[in-house]
PDB file of C-alpha atoms in Angstrom:
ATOM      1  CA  UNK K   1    -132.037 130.788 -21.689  1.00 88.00           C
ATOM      2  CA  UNK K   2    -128.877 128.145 -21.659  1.00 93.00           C
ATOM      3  CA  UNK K   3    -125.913 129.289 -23.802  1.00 95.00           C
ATOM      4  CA  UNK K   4    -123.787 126.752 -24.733  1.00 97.00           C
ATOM      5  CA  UNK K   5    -120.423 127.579 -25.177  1.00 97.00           C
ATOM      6  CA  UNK K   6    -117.682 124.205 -27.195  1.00 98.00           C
ATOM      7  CA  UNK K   7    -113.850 124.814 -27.508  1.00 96.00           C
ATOM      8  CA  UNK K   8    -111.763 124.930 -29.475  1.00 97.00           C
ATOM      9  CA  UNK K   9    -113.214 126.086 -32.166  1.00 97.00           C
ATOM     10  CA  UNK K  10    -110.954 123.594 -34.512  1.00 98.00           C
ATOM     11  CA  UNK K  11    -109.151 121.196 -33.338  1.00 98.00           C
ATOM     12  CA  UNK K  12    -106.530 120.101 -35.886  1.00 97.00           C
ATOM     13  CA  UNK K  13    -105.310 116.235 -35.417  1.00 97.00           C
ATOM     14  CA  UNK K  14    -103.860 112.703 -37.181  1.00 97.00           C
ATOM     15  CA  UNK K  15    -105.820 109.671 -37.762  1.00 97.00           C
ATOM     16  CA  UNK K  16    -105.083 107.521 -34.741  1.00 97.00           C
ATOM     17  CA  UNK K  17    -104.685 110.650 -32.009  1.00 97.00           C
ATOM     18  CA  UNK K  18    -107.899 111.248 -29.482  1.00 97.00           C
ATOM     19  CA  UNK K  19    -110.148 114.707 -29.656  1.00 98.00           C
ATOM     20  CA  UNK K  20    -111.066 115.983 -26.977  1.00 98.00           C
ATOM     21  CA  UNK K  21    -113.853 118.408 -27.261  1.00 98.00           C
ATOM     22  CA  UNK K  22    -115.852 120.544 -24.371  1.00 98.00           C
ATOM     23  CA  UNK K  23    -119.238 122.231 -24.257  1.00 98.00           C
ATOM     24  CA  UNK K  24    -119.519 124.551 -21.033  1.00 98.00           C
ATOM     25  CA  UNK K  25    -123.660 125.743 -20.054  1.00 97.00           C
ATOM     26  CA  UNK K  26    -124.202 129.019 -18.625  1.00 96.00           C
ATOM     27  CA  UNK K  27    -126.294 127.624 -16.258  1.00 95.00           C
ATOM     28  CA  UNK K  28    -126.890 123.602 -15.014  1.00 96.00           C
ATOM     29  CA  UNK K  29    -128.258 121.321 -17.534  1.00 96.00           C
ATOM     30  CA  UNK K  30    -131.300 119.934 -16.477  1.00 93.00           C
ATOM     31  CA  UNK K  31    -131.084 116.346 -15.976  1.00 93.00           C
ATOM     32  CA  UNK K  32    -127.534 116.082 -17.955  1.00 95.00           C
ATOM     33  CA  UNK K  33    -130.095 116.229 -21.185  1.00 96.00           C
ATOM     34  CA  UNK K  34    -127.317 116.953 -22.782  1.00 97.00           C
ATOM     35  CA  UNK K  35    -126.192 115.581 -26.694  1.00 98.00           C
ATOM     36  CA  UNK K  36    -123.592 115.657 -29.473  1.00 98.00           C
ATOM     37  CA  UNK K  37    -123.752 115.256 -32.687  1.00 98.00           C
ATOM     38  CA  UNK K  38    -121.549 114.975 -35.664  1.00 98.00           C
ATOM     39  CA  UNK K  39    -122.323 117.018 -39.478  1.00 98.00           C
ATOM     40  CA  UNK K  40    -120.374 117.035 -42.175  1.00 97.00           C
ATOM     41  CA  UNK K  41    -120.456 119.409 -45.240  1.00 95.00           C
ATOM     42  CA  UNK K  42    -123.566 119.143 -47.083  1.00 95.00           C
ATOM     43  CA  UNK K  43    -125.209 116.030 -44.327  1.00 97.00           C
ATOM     44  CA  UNK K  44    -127.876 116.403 -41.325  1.00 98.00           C
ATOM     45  CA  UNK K  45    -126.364 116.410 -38.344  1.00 98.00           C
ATOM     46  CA  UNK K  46    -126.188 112.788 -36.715  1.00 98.00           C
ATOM     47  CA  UNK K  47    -126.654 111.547 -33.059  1.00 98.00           C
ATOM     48  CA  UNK K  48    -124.071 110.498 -31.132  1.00 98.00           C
ATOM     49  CA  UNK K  49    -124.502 110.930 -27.489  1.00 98.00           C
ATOM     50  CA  UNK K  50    -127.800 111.773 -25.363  1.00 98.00           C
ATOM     51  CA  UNK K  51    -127.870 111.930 -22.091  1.00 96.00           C
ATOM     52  CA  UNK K  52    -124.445 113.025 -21.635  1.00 97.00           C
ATOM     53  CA  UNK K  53    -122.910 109.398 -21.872  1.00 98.00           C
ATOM     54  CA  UNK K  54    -125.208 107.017 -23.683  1.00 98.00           C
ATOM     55  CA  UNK K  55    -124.144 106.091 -27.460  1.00 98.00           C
ATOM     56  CA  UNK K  56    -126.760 106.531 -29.774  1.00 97.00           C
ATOM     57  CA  UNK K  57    -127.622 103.324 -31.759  1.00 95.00           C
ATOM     58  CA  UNK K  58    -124.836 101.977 -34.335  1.00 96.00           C
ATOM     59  CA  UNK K  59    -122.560 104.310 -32.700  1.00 98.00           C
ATOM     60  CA  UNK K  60    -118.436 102.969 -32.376  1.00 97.00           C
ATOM     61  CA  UNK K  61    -117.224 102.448 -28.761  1.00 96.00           C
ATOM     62  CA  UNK K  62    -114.479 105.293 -29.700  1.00 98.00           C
ATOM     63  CA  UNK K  63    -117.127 107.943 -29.214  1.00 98.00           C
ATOM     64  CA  UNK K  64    -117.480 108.846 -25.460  1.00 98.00           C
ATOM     65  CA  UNK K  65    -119.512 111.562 -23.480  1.00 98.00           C
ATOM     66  CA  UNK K  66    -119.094 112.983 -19.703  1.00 98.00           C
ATOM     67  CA  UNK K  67    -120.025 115.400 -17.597  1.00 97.00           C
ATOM     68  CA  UNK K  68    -122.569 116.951 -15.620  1.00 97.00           C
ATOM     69  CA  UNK K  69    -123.948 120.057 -14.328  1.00 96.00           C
ATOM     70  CA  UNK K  70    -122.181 122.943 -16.598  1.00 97.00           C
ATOM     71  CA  UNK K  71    -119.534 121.175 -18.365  1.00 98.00           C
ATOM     72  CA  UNK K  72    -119.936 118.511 -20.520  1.00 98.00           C
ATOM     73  CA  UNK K  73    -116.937 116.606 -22.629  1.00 98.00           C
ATOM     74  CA  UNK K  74    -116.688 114.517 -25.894  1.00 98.00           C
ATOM     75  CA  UNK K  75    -113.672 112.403 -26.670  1.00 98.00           C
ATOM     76  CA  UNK K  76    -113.310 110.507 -30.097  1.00 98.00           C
ATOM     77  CA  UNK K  77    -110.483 107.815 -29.326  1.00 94.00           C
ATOM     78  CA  UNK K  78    -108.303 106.998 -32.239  1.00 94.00           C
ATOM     79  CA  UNK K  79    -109.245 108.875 -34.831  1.00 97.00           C
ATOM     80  CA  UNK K  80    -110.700 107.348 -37.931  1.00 97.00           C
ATOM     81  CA  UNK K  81    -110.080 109.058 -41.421  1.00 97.00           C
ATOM     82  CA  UNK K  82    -114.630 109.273 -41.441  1.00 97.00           C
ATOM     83  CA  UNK K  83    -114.294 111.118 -37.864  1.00 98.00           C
ATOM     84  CA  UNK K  84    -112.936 114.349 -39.324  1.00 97.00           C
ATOM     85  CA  UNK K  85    -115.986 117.000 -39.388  1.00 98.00           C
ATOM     86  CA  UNK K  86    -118.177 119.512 -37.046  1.00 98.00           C
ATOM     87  CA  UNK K  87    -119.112 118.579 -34.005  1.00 98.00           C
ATOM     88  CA  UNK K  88    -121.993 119.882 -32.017  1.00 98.00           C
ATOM     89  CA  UNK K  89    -123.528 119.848 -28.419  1.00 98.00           C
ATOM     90  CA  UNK K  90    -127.396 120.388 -27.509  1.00 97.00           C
ATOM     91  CA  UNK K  91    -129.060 121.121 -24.405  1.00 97.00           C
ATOM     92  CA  UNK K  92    -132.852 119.725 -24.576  1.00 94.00           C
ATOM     93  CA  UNK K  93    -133.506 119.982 -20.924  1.00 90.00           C
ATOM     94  CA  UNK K  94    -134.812 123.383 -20.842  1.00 88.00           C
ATOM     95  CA  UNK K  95    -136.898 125.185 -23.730  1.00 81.00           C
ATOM     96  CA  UNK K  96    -135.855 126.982 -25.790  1.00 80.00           C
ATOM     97  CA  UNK K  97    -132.981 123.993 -26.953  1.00 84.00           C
ATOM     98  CA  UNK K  98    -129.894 125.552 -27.343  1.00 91.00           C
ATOM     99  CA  UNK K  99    -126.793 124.143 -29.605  1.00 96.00           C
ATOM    100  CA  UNK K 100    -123.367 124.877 -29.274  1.00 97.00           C
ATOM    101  CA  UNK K 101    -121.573 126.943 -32.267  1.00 96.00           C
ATOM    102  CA  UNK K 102    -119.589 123.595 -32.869  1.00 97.00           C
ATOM    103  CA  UNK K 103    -115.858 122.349 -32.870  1.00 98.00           C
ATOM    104  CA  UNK K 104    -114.534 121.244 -36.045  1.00 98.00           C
ATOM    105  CA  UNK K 105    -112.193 118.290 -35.922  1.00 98.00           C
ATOM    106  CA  UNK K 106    -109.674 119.078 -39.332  1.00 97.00           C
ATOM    107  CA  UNK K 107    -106.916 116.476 -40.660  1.00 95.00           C
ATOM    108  CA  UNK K 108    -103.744 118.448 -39.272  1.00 93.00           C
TER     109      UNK K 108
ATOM    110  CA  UNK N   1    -136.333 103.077 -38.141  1.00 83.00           C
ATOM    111  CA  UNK N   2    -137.945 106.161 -39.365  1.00 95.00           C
ATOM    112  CA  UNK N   3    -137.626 108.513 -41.919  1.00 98.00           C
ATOM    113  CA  UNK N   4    -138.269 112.295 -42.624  1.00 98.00           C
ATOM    114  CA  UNK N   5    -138.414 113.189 -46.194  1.00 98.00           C
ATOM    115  CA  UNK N   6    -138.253 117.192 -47.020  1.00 98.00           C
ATOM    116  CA  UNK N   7    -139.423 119.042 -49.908  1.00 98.00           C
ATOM    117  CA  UNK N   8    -136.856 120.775 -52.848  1.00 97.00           C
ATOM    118  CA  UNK N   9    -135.106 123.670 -52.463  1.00 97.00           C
ATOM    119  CA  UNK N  10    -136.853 127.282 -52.575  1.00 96.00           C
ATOM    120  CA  UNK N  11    -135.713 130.815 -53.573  1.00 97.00           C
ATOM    121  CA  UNK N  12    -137.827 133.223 -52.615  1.00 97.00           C
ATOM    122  CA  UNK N  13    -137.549 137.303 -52.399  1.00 97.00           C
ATOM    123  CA  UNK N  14    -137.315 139.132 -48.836  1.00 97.00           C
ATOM    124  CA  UNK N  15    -141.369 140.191 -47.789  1.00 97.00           C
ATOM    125  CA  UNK N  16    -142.840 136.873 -49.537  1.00 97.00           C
ATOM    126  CA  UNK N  17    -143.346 133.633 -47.524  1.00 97.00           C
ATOM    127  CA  UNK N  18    -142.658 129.736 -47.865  1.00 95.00           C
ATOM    128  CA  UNK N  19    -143.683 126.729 -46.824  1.00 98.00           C
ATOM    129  CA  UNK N  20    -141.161 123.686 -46.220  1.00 98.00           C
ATOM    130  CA  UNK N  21    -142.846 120.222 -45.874  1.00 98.00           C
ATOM    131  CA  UNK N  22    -141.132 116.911 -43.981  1.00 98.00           C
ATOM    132  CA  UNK N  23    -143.381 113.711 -44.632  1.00 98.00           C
ATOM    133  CA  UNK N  24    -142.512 111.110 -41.886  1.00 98.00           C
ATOM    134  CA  UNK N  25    -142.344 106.932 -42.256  1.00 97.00           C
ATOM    135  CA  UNK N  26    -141.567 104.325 -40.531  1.00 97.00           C
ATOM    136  CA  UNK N  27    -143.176 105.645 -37.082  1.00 96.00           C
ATOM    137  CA  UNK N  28    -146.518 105.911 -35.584  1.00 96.00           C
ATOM    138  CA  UNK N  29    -146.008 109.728 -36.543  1.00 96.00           C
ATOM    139  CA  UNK N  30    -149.134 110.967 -34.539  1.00 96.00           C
ATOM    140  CA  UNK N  31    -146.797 109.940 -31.002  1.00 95.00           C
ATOM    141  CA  UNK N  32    -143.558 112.036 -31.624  1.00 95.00           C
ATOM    142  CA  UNK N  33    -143.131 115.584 -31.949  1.00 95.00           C
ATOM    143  CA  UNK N  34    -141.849 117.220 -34.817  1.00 96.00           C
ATOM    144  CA  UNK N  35    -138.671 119.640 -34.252  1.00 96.00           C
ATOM    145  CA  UNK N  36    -137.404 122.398 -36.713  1.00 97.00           C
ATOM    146  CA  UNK N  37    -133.838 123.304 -36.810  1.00 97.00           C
ATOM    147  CA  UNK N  38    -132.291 125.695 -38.984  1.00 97.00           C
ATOM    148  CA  UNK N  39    -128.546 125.869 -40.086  1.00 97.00           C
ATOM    149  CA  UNK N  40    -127.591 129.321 -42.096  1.00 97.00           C
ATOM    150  CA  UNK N  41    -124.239 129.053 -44.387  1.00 95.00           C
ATOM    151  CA  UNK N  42    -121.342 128.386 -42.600  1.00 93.00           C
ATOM    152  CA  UNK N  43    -122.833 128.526 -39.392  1.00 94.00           C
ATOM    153  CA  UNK N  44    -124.114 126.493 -36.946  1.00 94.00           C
ATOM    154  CA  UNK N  45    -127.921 124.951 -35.515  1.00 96.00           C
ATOM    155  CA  UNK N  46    -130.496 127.303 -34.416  1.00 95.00           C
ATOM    156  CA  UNK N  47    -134.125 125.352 -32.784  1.00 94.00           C
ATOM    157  CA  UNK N  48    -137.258 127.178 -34.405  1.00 96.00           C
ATOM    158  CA  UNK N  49    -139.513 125.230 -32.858  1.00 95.00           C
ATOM    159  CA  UNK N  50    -141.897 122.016 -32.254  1.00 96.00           C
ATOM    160  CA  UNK N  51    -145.437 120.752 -32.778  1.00 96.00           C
ATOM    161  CA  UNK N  52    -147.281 117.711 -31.816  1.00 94.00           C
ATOM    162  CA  UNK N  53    -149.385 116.010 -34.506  1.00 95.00           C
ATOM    163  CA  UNK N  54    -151.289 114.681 -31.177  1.00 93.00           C
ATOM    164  CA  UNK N  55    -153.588 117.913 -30.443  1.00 93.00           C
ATOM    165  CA  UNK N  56    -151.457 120.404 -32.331  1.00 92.00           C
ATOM    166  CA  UNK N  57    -149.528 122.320 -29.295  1.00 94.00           C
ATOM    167  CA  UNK N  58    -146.703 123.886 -30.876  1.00 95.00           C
ATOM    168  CA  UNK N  59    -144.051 126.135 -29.273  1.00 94.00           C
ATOM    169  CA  UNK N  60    -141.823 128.612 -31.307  1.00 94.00           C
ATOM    170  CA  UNK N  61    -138.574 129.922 -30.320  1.00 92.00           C
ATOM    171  CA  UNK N  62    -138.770 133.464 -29.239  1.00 91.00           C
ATOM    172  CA  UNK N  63    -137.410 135.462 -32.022  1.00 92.00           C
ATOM    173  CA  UNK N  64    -139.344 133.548 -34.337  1.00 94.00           C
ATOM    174  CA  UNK N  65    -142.480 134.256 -33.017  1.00 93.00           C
ATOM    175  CA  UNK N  66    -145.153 135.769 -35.483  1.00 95.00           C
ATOM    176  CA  UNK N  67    -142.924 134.456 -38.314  1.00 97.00           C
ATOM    177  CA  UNK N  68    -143.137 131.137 -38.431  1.00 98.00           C
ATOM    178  CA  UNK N  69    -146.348 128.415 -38.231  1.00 98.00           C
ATOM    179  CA  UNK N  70    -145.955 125.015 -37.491  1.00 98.00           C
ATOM    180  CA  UNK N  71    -148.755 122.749 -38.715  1.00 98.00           C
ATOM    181  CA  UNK N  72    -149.070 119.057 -39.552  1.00 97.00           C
ATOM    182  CA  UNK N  73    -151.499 116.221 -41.605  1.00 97.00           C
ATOM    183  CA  UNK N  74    -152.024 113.309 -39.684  1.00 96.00           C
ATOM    184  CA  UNK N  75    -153.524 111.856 -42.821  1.00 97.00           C
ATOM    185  CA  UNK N  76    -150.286 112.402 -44.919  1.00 97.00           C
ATOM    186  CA  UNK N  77    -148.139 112.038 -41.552  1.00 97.00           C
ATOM    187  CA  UNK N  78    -146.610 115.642 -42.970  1.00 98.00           C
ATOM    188  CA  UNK N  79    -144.928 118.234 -41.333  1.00 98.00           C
ATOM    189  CA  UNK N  80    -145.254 122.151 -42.589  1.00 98.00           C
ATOM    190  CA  UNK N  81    -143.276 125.017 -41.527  1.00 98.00           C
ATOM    191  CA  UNK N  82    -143.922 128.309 -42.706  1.00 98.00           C
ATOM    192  CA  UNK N  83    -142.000 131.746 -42.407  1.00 97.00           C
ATOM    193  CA  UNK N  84    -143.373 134.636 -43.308  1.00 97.00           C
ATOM    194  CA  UNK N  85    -141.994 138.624 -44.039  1.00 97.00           C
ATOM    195  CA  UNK N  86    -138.444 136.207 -45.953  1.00 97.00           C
ATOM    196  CA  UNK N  87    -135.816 138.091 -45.235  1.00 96.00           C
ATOM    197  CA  UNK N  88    -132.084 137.639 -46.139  1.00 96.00           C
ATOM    198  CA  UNK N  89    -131.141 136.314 -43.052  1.00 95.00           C
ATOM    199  CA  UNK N  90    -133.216 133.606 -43.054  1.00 97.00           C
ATOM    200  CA  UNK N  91    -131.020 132.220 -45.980  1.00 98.00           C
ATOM    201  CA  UNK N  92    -130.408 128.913 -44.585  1.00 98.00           C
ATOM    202  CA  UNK N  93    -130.834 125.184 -44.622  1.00 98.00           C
ATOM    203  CA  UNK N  94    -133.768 123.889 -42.847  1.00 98.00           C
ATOM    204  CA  UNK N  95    -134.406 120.460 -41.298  1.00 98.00           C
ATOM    205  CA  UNK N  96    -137.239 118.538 -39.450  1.00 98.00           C
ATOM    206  CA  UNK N  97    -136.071 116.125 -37.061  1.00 97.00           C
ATOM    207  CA  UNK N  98    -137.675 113.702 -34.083  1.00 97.00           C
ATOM    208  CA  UNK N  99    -136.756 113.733 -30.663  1.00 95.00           C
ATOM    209  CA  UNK N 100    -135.922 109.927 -29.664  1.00 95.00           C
ATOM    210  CA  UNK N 101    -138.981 109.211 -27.235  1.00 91.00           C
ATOM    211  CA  UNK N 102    -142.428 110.017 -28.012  1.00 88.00           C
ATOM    212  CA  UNK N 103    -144.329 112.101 -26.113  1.00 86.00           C
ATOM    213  CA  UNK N 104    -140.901 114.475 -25.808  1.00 87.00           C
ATOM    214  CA  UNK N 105    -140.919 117.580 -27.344  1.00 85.00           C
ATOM    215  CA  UNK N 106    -137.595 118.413 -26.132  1.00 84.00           C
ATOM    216  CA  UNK N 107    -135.172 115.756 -26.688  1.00 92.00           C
ATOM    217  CA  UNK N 108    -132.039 114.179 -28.564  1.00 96.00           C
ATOM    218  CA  UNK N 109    -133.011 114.123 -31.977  1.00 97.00           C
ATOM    219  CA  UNK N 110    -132.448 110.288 -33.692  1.00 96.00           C
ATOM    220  CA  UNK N 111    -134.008 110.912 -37.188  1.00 97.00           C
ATOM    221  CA  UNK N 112    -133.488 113.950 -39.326  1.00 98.00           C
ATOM    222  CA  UNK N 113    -134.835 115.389 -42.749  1.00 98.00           C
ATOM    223  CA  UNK N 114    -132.280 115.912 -45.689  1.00 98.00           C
ATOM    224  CA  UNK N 115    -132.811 119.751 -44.863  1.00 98.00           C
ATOM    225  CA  UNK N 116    -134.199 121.814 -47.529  1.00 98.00           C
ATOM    226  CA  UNK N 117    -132.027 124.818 -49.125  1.00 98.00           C
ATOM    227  CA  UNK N 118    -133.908 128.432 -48.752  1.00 98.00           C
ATOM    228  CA  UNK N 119    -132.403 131.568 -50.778  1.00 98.00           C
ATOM    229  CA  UNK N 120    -133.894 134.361 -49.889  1.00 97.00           C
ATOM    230  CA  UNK N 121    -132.477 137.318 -52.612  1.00 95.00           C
ATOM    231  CA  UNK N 122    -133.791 140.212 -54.049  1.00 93.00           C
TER     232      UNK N 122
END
């Protein structure tokens, strides 16, 4: 079973800096089936990135995804006051699907 | 687009069991699996488990197994999880969602129920 590891754990930052959030597998995703998403309080949790790089649909060029293998990154280019919540990674390549604990991205 | 539409939020005592519904639009519903994910208070997503309306075929995660049944009504296009023997722990927020390609049961998940609230409490 993958473990999925993200870091920090809160990430405190100004509208207009970059996050830069990581997800680390305990073992090779399979295929880089790897996604993000974004939740905030009281919401379902909302694709942003599948396949470790593609932008889900209606998602802003600020939102980017890399990686491969075990270690997978997100990075949210200049902040926007609506970026500022939790921030999760999934695994889907091997059952049982795994999620990260999340990172949550706080106005500093 | 598509979208999942859950049932209202339950409270329920630990030992008795509940049923959550998700009724799907907007896609050929009988093509795309159906994924559960749960989310307990302050923490963070936990996969139960997925069903296809196809044929039925269902897998559970492992330390749900012998809780929880996944079922679904192709003529409703409706989703049912149950859990059964409630216990406190499974206080939590509960949400269908659909992977992004049909035919995938394990996949980036594009649409996503409201969630429904479950209290379990003595």
């Amino acid at each position: 079973e993958i473990v999925l590891t993200q870091s920090p754990g809160t990430l405190s930052l100004s509208p207009g800096e970059s996050a830069t959030l990581s997800c680390r597998a305990t073992q090779t995703v399979t295929n880089t089936y790897l996604a993000w998403y974004q939740q905030k309080p009281g919401r379902a949790p909302r694709l942003l990135i599948f396949g470790a790089s593609r932008r889900a649909t209606g998602i802003p060029d600020r939102f980017s995804g890399s990686g491969s293998g075990t270690g997978f990154t997100l990075t949210i280019s200049r902040l926007e006051p609506e970026d500022f919540a939790m921030y999760y990674c999934q695994q889907y390549g091997d059952l049982p699907g795994a999620f990260g604990q999340g990172t949550n991205v706080e106005i500093k | 687009q598509g979208q999942l539409v859950q049932s209202g939020p339950e409270v329920q005592k630990p030992g008795a069991s509940l049923k959550v519904s998700c009724k799907a639009s907007g896609f050929t519903f009988r093509n795309y699996y159906i994924n559960w994910v749960r989310q307990a208070p302050g923490q963070g997503l936990e996969w139960v488990g997925w069903i296809t309306p196809y044929n039925g075929n269902r897998n559970y995660a492992p330390k749900f197994q012998g809780r929880v049944t996944l079922t679904t009504d192709t003529s409703t296009s409706t989703a049912y999880m149950e859990l059964k023997r409630l216990k406190s722990d499974d206080t939590a927020v509960y949400y269908c969602a659909r992977p992004m390609n049909y035919g995938e049961p394990s996949d980036a998940f594009d649409i996503w129920g409201q969630g429904t609230m479950v209290s379990v409490s003595s």
